[in-house]
């Protein structure tokens, strides 16, 4: 099992209900692939480093989880088709000993 961090940037114009539904669906996706969610950080609305689709800000969520290496590709395939996401990124956390 490897440790990963998933960064998700949602579109800023989402209503609170839709945002909650989107986040819940991402959590269900992780659970479906037997990922263990360790921590969820809500950074809220932030200015983007550069404009994406003529949008200057986004709603950030950081999710730390552990999963098998093969799971990451499946999660990325499913994240790619989500309409309310501006960007996502999964990185592997290096274990320091």
mmCIF file of C-alpha atoms in Angstrom:
data_model
loop_
_atom_site.group_PDB
_atom_site.id
_atom_site.type_symbol
_atom_site.label_atom_id
_atom_site.label_comp_id
_atom_site.label_asym_id
_atom_site.label_seq_id
_atom_site.Cartn_x
_atom_site.Cartn_y
_atom_site.Cartn_z
ATOM 1 C CA UNK A 1 0.000 0.000 0.000
ATOM 2 C CA UNK A 2 1.287 3.428 -0.991
ATOM 3 C CA UNK A 3 0.340 6.826 0.378
ATOM 4 C CA UNK A 4 -1.098 9.390 -2.048
ATOM 5 C CA UNK A 5 -2.434 12.918 -2.034
ATOM 6 C CA UNK A 6 -5.312 13.861 -4.301
ATOM 7 C CA UNK A 7 -5.727 17.559 -5.039
ATOM 8 C CA UNK A 8 -9.071 18.536 -6.521
ATOM 9 C CA UNK A 9 -10.037 21.982 -7.832
ATOM 10 C CA UNK A 10 -13.776 22.425 -8.303
ATOM 11 C CA UNK A 11 -15.442 25.141 -10.374
ATOM 12 C CA UNK A 12 -16.136 28.172 -8.141
ATOM 13 C CA UNK A 13 -19.751 28.665 -9.227
ATOM 14 C CA UNK A 14 -21.015 25.410 -7.682
ATOM 15 C CA UNK A 15 -23.810 25.588 -5.140
ATOM 16 C CA UNK A 16 -23.046 24.162 -1.708
ATOM 17 C CA UNK A 17 -25.298 21.112 -2.290
ATOM 18 C CA UNK A 18 -23.629 20.265 -5.611
ATOM 19 C CA UNK A 19 -20.169 20.731 -4.099
ATOM 20 C CA UNK A 20 -21.058 18.380 -1.218
ATOM 21 C CA UNK A 21 -22.438 15.810 -3.678
ATOM 22 C CA UNK A 22 -19.290 15.996 -5.823
ATOM 23 C CA UNK A 23 -17.033 15.539 -2.805
ATOM 24 C CA UNK A 24 -19.129 12.596 -1.562
ATOM 25 C CA UNK A 25 -18.928 10.944 -4.982
ATOM 26 C CA UNK A 26 -15.137 11.263 -4.970
ATOM 27 C CA UNK A 27 -15.016 9.680 -1.499
ATOM 28 C CA UNK A 28 -17.265 6.845 -2.710
ATOM 29 C CA UNK A 29 -14.957 6.342 -5.695
ATOM 30 C CA UNK A 30 -11.943 6.018 -3.398
ATOM 31 C CA UNK A 31 -13.826 3.616 -1.130
ATOM 32 C CA UNK A 32 -14.965 1.521 -4.110
ATOM 33 C CA UNK A 33 -11.319 0.891 -5.009
ATOM 34 C CA UNK A 34 -10.511 0.019 -1.385
ATOM 35 C CA UNK A 35 -8.504 3.150 -0.704
ATOM 36 C CA UNK A 36 -8.188 4.156 2.939
ATOM 37 C CA UNK A 37 -8.911 7.857 3.385
ATOM 38 C CA UNK A 38 -6.636 9.342 6.024
ATOM 39 C CA UNK A 39 -7.376 13.060 5.895
ATOM 40 C CA UNK A 40 -9.479 15.599 3.994
ATOM 41 C CA UNK A 41 -8.421 19.263 3.982
ATOM 42 C CA UNK A 42 -10.832 21.937 2.784
ATOM 43 C CA UNK A 43 -8.901 24.983 1.608
ATOM 44 C CA UNK A 44 -12.000 26.685 0.261
ATOM 45 C CA UNK A 45 -12.044 29.241 -2.529
ATOM 46 C CA UNK A 46 -8.589 30.328 -3.765
ATOM 47 C CA UNK A 47 -7.241 32.302 -6.696
ATOM 48 C CA UNK A 48 -5.763 30.093 -9.416
ATOM 49 C CA UNK A 49 -2.157 30.529 -10.508
ATOM 50 C CA UNK A 50 -3.391 30.883 -14.088
ATOM 51 C CA UNK A 51 -6.747 31.152 -15.806
ATOM 52 C CA UNK A 52 -8.496 27.886 -16.752
ATOM 53 C CA UNK A 53 -11.507 28.024 -19.078
ATOM 54 C CA UNK A 54 -11.741 31.798 -18.355
ATOM 55 C CA UNK A 55 -12.054 31.055 -14.620
ATOM 56 C CA UNK A 56 -9.728 32.796 -12.143
ATOM 57 C CA UNK A 57 -10.523 30.920 -8.911
ATOM 58 C CA UNK A 58 -11.466 27.462 -7.706
ATOM 59 C CA UNK A 59 -12.546 25.507 -4.640
ATOM 60 C CA UNK A 60 -9.693 23.346 -3.357
ATOM 61 C CA UNK A 61 -9.836 19.983 -1.560
ATOM 62 C CA UNK A 62 -6.822 17.879 -0.535
ATOM 63 C CA UNK A 63 -7.418 14.198 0.228
ATOM 64 C CA UNK A 64 -4.694 11.983 1.681
ATOM 65 C CA UNK A 65 -5.261 8.249 1.163
ATOM 66 C CA UNK A 66 -3.493 4.911 0.946
ATOM 67 C CA UNK A 67 -4.109 2.433 -1.858
ATOM 68 C CA UNK A 68 -2.477 -0.093 -4.153
ATOM 69 C CA UNK A 69 -0.466 1.319 -7.040
ATOM 70 C CA UNK A 70 -2.875 -0.088 -9.636
ATOM 71 C CA UNK A 71 -5.786 1.872 -8.178
ATOM 72 C CA UNK A 72 -4.389 5.286 -9.131
ATOM 73 C CA UNK A 73 -4.896 4.776 -12.868
ATOM 74 C CA UNK A 74 -8.517 3.705 -12.326
ATOM 75 C CA UNK A 75 -9.237 6.716 -10.115
ATOM 76 C CA UNK A 76 -7.662 9.080 -12.676
ATOM 77 C CA UNK A 77 -9.786 7.578 -15.469
ATOM 78 C CA UNK A 78 -12.937 8.306 -13.515
ATOM 79 C CA UNK A 79 -11.856 11.781 -12.394
ATOM 80 C CA UNK A 80 -11.170 12.763 -16.000
ATOM 81 C CA UNK A 81 -14.884 12.658 -16.921
ATOM 82 C CA UNK A 82 -16.200 14.761 -14.006
ATOM 83 C CA UNK A 83 -17.710 17.992 -15.347
ATOM 84 C CA UNK A 84 -17.503 20.083 -12.162
ATOM 85 C CA UNK A 85 -13.738 19.703 -11.797
ATOM 86 C CA UNK A 86 -11.281 22.206 -13.198
ATOM 87 C CA UNK A 87 -8.211 20.132 -12.325
ATOM 88 C CA UNK A 88 -7.087 17.155 -10.266
ATOM 89 C CA UNK A 89 -3.704 15.725 -9.408
ATOM 90 C CA UNK A 90 -2.651 12.556 -7.622
ATOM 91 C CA UNK A 91 0.874 12.430 -6.255
ATOM 92 C CA UNK A 92 2.634 9.680 -4.362
ATOM 93 C CA UNK A 93 3.876 10.693 -0.927
ATOM 94 C CA UNK A 94 7.407 9.542 -0.290
ATOM 95 C CA UNK A 95 7.879 7.890 3.089
ATOM 96 C CA UNK A 96 10.713 9.421 5.083
ATOM 97 C CA UNK A 97 12.531 7.082 7.442
#
